[in-house]
Amino acid sequence: MAGLSNMQMSQESMIIARRKHTAVLRALNSSLQDPKTATTDATFMTVMLLGLYETITGSTPQSLKSWANHINGATAIMRMRGREQLQTVVGRQIFAYLRNQIVIDCIQRSAVIPPEVIEWSEYALQLETDIGSRRELGIFPMITRLCTLRGVIAKDTNNDPAVLTIARGIDADLIEWADKFPTWLRYTTELSNDTENVLSGYYHVYPNVWVVGGWNLYRCARILTHEVMERWLSRNLTYDMAQLRQSEAVLIKLNADICASVPCVFGQVDANGLQTGSSCSPRAATGTWILWPLYLAATMDTATPTTRAWVINQLDKMGRTMGIQQAISLAAVLRAQKEITAWGRFGSGVDEEVDKW
């Protein structure tokens, strides 16, 4: 309802949505007080849906902190539920959704992934029989190592060559993970001269919109890995200039590939190719998958002014067509040439929440 009210610019619908949100919060607080209901699937999903609500309705940087608080709350419930929650398919799906949100939060804060999430991801992989789910779970060890590396660098910036060695190892494993994707989970590339909806002259066609999330997680992981390498090499210019040039080329390609996935998420790709206009039917739930990959693409060191302008346009369109207010907020941050760097510092003033590029 919140998403629809944003799309239709209906104040009445938003008032109803906020009332329902308040009612849900009251009911959730009651559920959390009862040991019998505190750890149920319904309570767990309610907390995560509240995080989605913040994404859809958030029009200020403070909403990002509210989103993170809901994820922290869901993580606490996850710990209480224990790894027994992974015994069922539904339990593993709920855990997978939360794990992806935790990864986004950890990447934003340059924090390590909680040990329970690491342990239970390994356990879930042992139980999982679905090939697609196993492929997605297979990338998690590399994500874990990347978050650990970024966490170490955030606390102690040094010129230890081990940083470069570890980053190269992570990147090699990510490439191997992608190379083993089955054919039915791969995408094809189509050319287009539609500069409004396509950035680099091509777009991707995926078997379904669910596959986009896995590929963009891979791209974001490689981008962050190569940024670690690039920044280390920039401080040690005599070390390996070839690697520096290679990383720059990889970053440019991964940036373009994230942007090439946007038409599929926006519902603009069907059997007849790229479609625009009223025939498209984007959904808010799928739009949230592309939100942070797009933001990352715009804030990369290698992002051009053209790329940033295109991403801003897509974020604005996401706000209009999917009702995701957080997309409009991020577009405003990008227009101001500011970057969210530490969610934990969110306070009452904008200057506390963003840093100049």
Coordinates of C-alpha atoms in Angstrom, one line a residue:
M1 CA 0.0 0.0 0.0
A2 CA 2.9 2.4 0.8
G3 CA 4.4 1.7 -2.6
L4 CA 1.1 2.3 -4.4
S5 CA 0.4 5.5 -2.5
N6 CA 3.9 6.8 -3.6
M7 CA 3.2 5.8 -7.2
Q8 CA -0.2 7.4 -7.2
M9 CA 0.8 10.3 -5.0
S10 CA -2.1 9.5 -2.8
Q11 CA -1.9 11.1 0.6
E12 CA -5.0 9.2 1.8
S13 CA -3.4 5.9 0.9
M14 CA -0.2 6.8 2.7
I15 CA -2.1 7.8 5.8
I16 CA -3.7 4.4 5.8
A17 CA -0.4 2.7 5.2
R18 CA 1.2 4.5 8.1
R19 CA -1.7 3.6 10.4
K20 CA -1.3 0.0 9.4
H21 CA 2.4 0.3 10.0
T22 CA 1.7 1.6 13.6
A23 CA -0.7 -1.2 14.2
V24 CA 1.9 -3.8 13.0
L25 CA 4.5 -2.3 15.3
R26 CA 2.1 -2.7 18.3
A27 CA 1.3 -6.3 17.4
L28 CA 5.0 -7.0 16.8
N29 CA 5.9 -5.7 20.3
S30 CA 3.3 -8.0 21.8
S31 CA 4.6 -11.0 19.9
L32 CA 8.2 -10.3 21.0
Q33 CA 7.1 -10.3 24.6
D34 CA 5.7 -13.8 24.3
P35 CA 8.3 -16.5 24.2
K36 CA 5.9 -18.7 22.2
T37 CA 5.5 -16.2 19.4
A38 CA 8.8 -14.3 19.5
T39 CA 10.7 -16.7 17.2
T40 CA 7.9 -17.8 14.8
D41 CA 8.2 -17.4 11.0
A42 CA 5.4 -14.8 11.2
T43 CA 7.3 -12.6 13.7
F44 CA 10.6 -13.0 11.8
M45 CA 9.1 -12.0 8.5
T46 CA 7.2 -9.1 10.1
V47 CA 10.5 -7.6 11.2
M48 CA 12.0 -7.9 7.8
L49 CA 8.9 -6.6 6.1
L50 CA 9.2 -3.5 8.3
G51 CA 12.7 -3.1 6.8
L52 CA 11.2 -3.2 3.3
Y53 CA 8.6 -0.6 4.5
E54 CA 11.4 1.8 5.4
T55 CA 13.0 1.3 2.0
I56 CA 9.7 2.1 0.2
T57 CA 8.7 5.1 2.4
G58 CA 12.1 6.4 3.4
S59 CA 12.5 10.0 2.2
T60 CA 15.4 11.0 4.5
P61 CA 18.8 9.6 5.4
Q62 CA 17.4 8.8 8.9
S63 CA 15.2 6.1 7.2
L64 CA 18.4 4.2 6.3
K65 CA 19.2 3.9 10.0
S66 CA 15.6 2.7 10.7
W67 CA 16.1 0.1 8.0
A68 CA 19.4 -1.0 9.7
N69 CA 17.6 -1.2 13.1
H70 CA 15.0 -3.6 11.7
I71 CA 17.8 -5.8 10.2
N72 CA 19.5 -5.8 13.6
G73 CA 16.2 -6.8 15.2
A74 CA 15.7 -9.6 12.7
T75 CA 19.3 -10.8 13.3
A76 CA 18.6 -11.0 17.0
I77 CA 15.4 -13.1 16.4
M78 CA 17.5 -15.3 14.0
R79 CA 19.9 -16.0 16.8
M80 CA 17.0 -17.0 19.1
R81 CA 15.6 -19.3 16.4
G82 CA 18.8 -21.2 16.2
R83 CA 20.0 -23.2 13.2
E84 CA 17.0 -25.5 13.4
Q85 CA 15.2 -22.8 11.3
L86 CA 17.2 -24.1 8.4
Q87 CA 15.6 -27.5 8.4
T88 CA 12.8 -26.4 6.1
V89 CA 12.8 -24.9 2.7
V90 CA 10.8 -21.9 3.9
G91 CA 13.2 -21.4 6.8
R92 CA 16.2 -21.4 4.5
Q93 CA 14.5 -18.9 2.2
I94 CA 13.7 -16.5 5.0
F95 CA 17.3 -16.9 6.3
A96 CA 18.7 -16.2 2.7
Y97 CA 16.7 -13.0 2.5
L98 CA 17.9 -11.8 5.9
R99 CA 21.5 -12.8 5.1
N100 CA 21.5 -10.7 2.0
Q101 CA 20.3 -7.7 4.0
I102 CA 23.0 -8.3 6.6
V103 CA 25.6 -8.4 3.8
I104 CA 24.5 -5.0 2.5
D105 CA 24.6 -3.6 6.0
C106 CA 28.1 -5.0 6.7
I107 CA 29.4 -3.7 3.4
Q108 CA 28.1 -0.3 4.1
R109 CA 29.7 -0.2 7.5
S110 CA 32.9 -2.0 6.5
A111 CA 32.0 -4.5 9.2
V112 CA 32.6 -8.3 9.5
I113 CA 29.7 -10.7 9.0
P114 CA 28.4 -12.1 12.3
P115 CA 29.8 -15.6 13.0
E116 CA 26.4 -17.2 13.3
V117 CA 25.5 -16.1 9.8
I118 CA 28.7 -17.6 8.5
E119 CA 28.1 -20.9 10.4
W120 CA 24.5 -21.2 9.4
S121 CA 25.2 -20.4 5.8
E122 CA 27.6 -23.4 5.7
Y123 CA 24.9 -25.6 7.3
A124 CA 22.2 -24.4 4.9
L125 CA 24.5 -25.3 2.0
Q126 CA 24.7 -28.9 3.3
L127 CA 20.9 -29.1 3.5
E128 CA 20.0 -27.4 0.3
T129 CA 19.1 -29.5 -2.7
D130 CA 17.9 -26.8 -5.1
I131 CA 20.6 -26.1 -7.7
G132 CA 19.9 -22.4 -7.9
S133 CA 19.9 -21.9 -4.2
R134 CA 23.1 -23.9 -3.9
R135 CA 24.7 -21.6 -6.5
E136 CA 23.7 -18.5 -4.5
L137 CA 24.9 -20.0 -1.2
G138 CA 28.3 -20.8 -2.9
I139 CA 29.2 -17.2 -3.2
F140 CA 28.8 -16.5 0.5
P141 CA 32.3 -17.6 1.6
M142 CA 33.9 -15.1 -0.7
I143 CA 31.6 -12.4 0.6
T144 CA 32.6 -13.3 4.1
R145 CA 36.3 -13.0 3.3
L146 CA 35.7 -9.7 1.5
C147 CA 33.8 -8.2 4.5
T148 CA 36.6 -9.4 6.8
L149 CA 39.3 -7.8 4.6
R150 CA 37.4 -4.5 4.4
G151 CA 36.9 -4.5 8.2
V152 CA 40.6 -5.0 8.8
I153 CA 41.5 -2.2 6.3
A154 CA 39.0 0.1 7.9
K155 CA 40.7 -0.3 11.3
D156 CA 44.3 -0.3 10.1
T157 CA 45.2 1.2 6.7
N158 CA 48.6 -0.1 5.9
N159 CA 50.8 -1.2 2.9
D160 CA 51.0 -4.9 3.8
P161 CA 51.2 -6.9 0.5
A162 CA 49.0 -9.5 2.1
V163 CA 46.0 -7.2 1.4
L164 CA 46.7 -7.5 -2.3
T165 CA 47.2 -11.3 -2.1
I166 CA 44.0 -11.8 -0.2
A167 CA 42.0 -9.6 -2.6
R168 CA 43.4 -11.4 -5.6
G169 CA 42.4 -14.7 -4.1
I170 CA 38.8 -13.5 -3.4
D171 CA 38.5 -12.2 -7.0
A172 CA 39.8 -15.5 -8.5
D173 CA 37.2 -17.5 -6.4
L174 CA 34.4 -15.1 -7.5
I175 CA 35.3 -15.7 -11.2
E176 CA 35.3 -19.4 -10.7
W177 CA 31.9 -19.2 -9.0
A178 CA 30.4 -17.4 -11.9
D179 CA 32.1 -19.7 -14.5
K180 CA 30.3 -22.7 -13.0
F181 CA 26.8 -21.2 -13.4
P182 CA 24.5 -23.6 -15.2
T183 CA 23.2 -22.4 -18.6
W184 CA 19.6 -21.9 -17.3
L185 CA 20.9 -19.3 -14.8
R186 CA 22.9 -17.3 -17.2
Y187 CA 22.0 -14.2 -19.2
T188 CA 22.4 -13.0 -22.8
T189 CA 23.4 -9.6 -24.1
E190 CA 21.4 -7.6 -26.5
L191 CA 22.5 -4.4 -28.3
S192 CA 20.4 -1.2 -28.2
N193 CA 20.6 2.5 -29.1
D194 CA 18.0 3.5 -26.5
T195 CA 20.1 5.9 -24.5
E196 CA 17.3 6.7 -22.0
N197 CA 16.9 3.1 -20.8
V198 CA 20.3 1.6 -21.8
L199 CA 23.6 3.1 -20.7
S200 CA 26.4 1.4 -22.6
G201 CA 24.7 0.3 -25.8
Y202 CA 23.6 -3.1 -24.4
Y203 CA 21.3 -4.7 -21.9
H204 CA 21.0 -8.1 -20.4
V205 CA 18.2 -10.7 -20.8
Y206 CA 17.8 -12.9 -17.7
P207 CA 15.8 -16.1 -17.4
N208 CA 13.8 -14.4 -14.7
V209 CA 14.1 -11.3 -12.5
W210 CA 15.1 -13.5 -9.5
V211 CA 18.4 -14.4 -11.2
V212 CA 19.4 -10.7 -11.4
G213 CA 20.0 -10.4 -7.7
G214 CA 22.6 -13.2 -7.7
W215 CA 24.6 -11.8 -10.6
N216 CA 24.6 -8.2 -9.2
L217 CA 25.8 -9.5 -5.8
Y218 CA 28.7 -11.1 -7.7
R219 CA 29.4 -7.8 -9.5
C220 CA 29.2 -5.8 -6.4
A221 CA 31.6 -8.2 -4.6
R222 CA 34.1 -8.0 -7.5
I223 CA 33.8 -4.2 -7.6
L224 CA 34.6 -3.9 -3.9
T225 CA 37.4 -6.4 -4.2
H226 CA 39.0 -4.6 -7.1
E227 CA 38.6 -1.2 -5.3
V228 CA 40.6 -2.7 -2.5
M229 CA 43.3 -3.7 -4.9
E230 CA 43.2 -0.4 -6.8
R231 CA 43.5 1.7 -3.7
W232 CA 46.3 -0.4 -2.3
L233 CA 48.2 -0.2 -5.7
S234 CA 47.6 3.5 -5.9
R235 CA 49.6 3.9 -2.7
N236 CA 52.3 1.6 -4.0
L237 CA 52.7 2.7 -7.7
T238 CA 55.9 0.8 -8.3
Y239 CA 54.4 -2.6 -7.2
D240 CA 52.2 -3.7 -10.1
M241 CA 51.0 -1.2 -12.6
A242 CA 49.6 -3.9 -14.9
Q243 CA 47.3 -5.0 -12.1
L244 CA 46.2 -1.4 -11.5
R245 CA 45.2 -1.0 -15.2
Q246 CA 43.5 -4.4 -15.1
S247 CA 41.5 -3.5 -12.1
E248 CA 40.4 -0.2 -13.7
A249 CA 39.2 -2.1 -16.8
V250 CA 37.3 -4.7 -14.7
L251 CA 35.6 -1.9 -12.6
I252 CA 34.4 -0.2 -15.8
K253 CA 33.0 -3.4 -17.2
L254 CA 31.3 -4.5 -13.9
N255 CA 29.8 -1.0 -13.6
A256 CA 28.3 -1.3 -17.1
D257 CA 27.0 -4.7 -16.4
I258 CA 25.1 -3.6 -13.3
C259 CA 23.5 -0.8 -15.4
A260 CA 22.7 -3.4 -18.1
S261 CA 20.6 -5.4 -15.7
V262 CA 18.2 -2.4 -15.0
P263 CA 15.8 -2.9 -17.9
C264 CA 15.0 -6.4 -16.7
V265 CA 14.3 -5.3 -13.2
F266 CA 12.1 -2.5 -14.5
G267 CA 10.1 -5.1 -16.5
Q268 CA 11.2 -3.7 -19.8
V269 CA 12.5 -6.9 -21.3
D270 CA 10.3 -9.7 -22.8
A271 CA 10.4 -12.2 -25.7
N272 CA 10.3 -9.3 -28.1
G273 CA 13.2 -7.4 -26.7
L274 CA 13.3 -4.0 -24.9
Q275 CA 9.9 -2.5 -24.2
T276 CA 9.0 0.9 -22.8
G277 CA 5.8 2.7 -21.7
S278 CA 2.6 1.3 -20.3
S279 CA 3.4 -2.3 -21.1
C280 CA 6.1 -2.4 -18.4
S281 CA 5.1 -3.6 -14.9
P282 CA 7.9 -3.0 -12.4
R283 CA 7.4 -4.1 -8.8
A284 CA 8.7 -2.5 -5.7
A285 CA 9.9 -5.8 -4.3
T286 CA 12.2 -6.4 -7.3
G287 CA 13.3 -2.8 -7.4
T288 CA 14.9 -3.0 -4.0
W289 CA 17.3 -5.6 -5.4
I290 CA 18.9 -3.0 -7.8
L291 CA 18.8 -0.1 -5.4
W292 CA 22.2 -0.5 -3.8
P293 CA 24.0 -2.0 -6.8
L294 CA 23.0 1.1 -8.8
Y295 CA 24.1 3.4 -6.0
L296 CA 27.5 1.6 -5.9
A297 CA 27.8 2.0 -9.7
A298 CA 27.4 5.8 -9.3
T299 CA 29.8 6.2 -6.5
M300 CA 32.7 4.2 -7.9
D301 CA 35.9 6.0 -8.5
T302 CA 35.7 5.0 -12.2
A303 CA 32.1 6.2 -12.6
T304 CA 31.9 8.9 -15.2
P305 CA 29.5 12.0 -15.0
T306 CA 27.4 10.3 -17.7
T307 CA 27.1 7.2 -15.6
R308 CA 26.1 9.2 -12.5
A309 CA 23.5 11.2 -14.4
W310 CA 22.0 8.0 -15.9
V311 CA 21.9 6.3 -12.5
I312 CA 20.2 9.3 -10.9
N313 CA 17.6 9.2 -13.7
Q314 CA 17.0 5.5 -13.0
L315 CA 16.7 6.0 -9.3
D316 CA 14.1 8.8 -9.9
K317 CA 12.2 6.5 -12.3
M318 CA 12.3 3.8 -9.6
G319 CA 10.7 6.2 -7.2
R320 CA 8.0 7.2 -9.7
T321 CA 7.1 3.8 -11.1
M322 CA 7.8 1.5 -8.1
G323 CA 7.0 3.9 -5.3
I324 CA 10.4 3.4 -3.6
Q325 CA 11.1 6.7 -1.8
Q326 CA 14.6 5.6 -0.8
A327 CA 15.5 5.6 -4.4
I328 CA 14.6 9.3 -4.7
S329 CA 16.6 10.0 -1.5
L330 CA 19.7 8.3 -3.0
A331 CA 19.2 10.3 -6.2
A332 CA 19.2 13.5 -4.2
V333 CA 22.4 12.4 -2.3
L334 CA 24.1 11.7 -5.7
R335 CA 23.0 15.1 -7.1
A336 CA 24.6 16.8 -4.1
Q337 CA 27.8 14.8 -4.9
K338 CA 27.7 13.4 -1.4
E339 CA 28.2 9.8 -0.4
I340 CA 26.8 7.8 2.5
T341 CA 29.9 6.4 4.2
A342 CA 28.9 5.4 7.8
W343 CA 25.4 4.5 8.7
G344 CA 26.3 4.4 12.4
R345 CA 26.9 8.2 12.3
F346 CA 23.3 9.1 11.3
G347 CA 22.1 11.9 13.5
S348 CA 19.8 14.9 13.2
G349 CA 21.7 16.8 10.6
V350 CA 22.6 16.0 7.0
D351 CA 26.2 17.0 7.5
E352 CA 26.6 14.2 10.0
E353 CA 25.3 11.6 7.6
V354 CA 27.2 12.2 4.4
D355 CA 30.7 13.1 3.3
K356 CA 31.8 14.9 0.1
W357 CA 33.2 12.7 -2.6

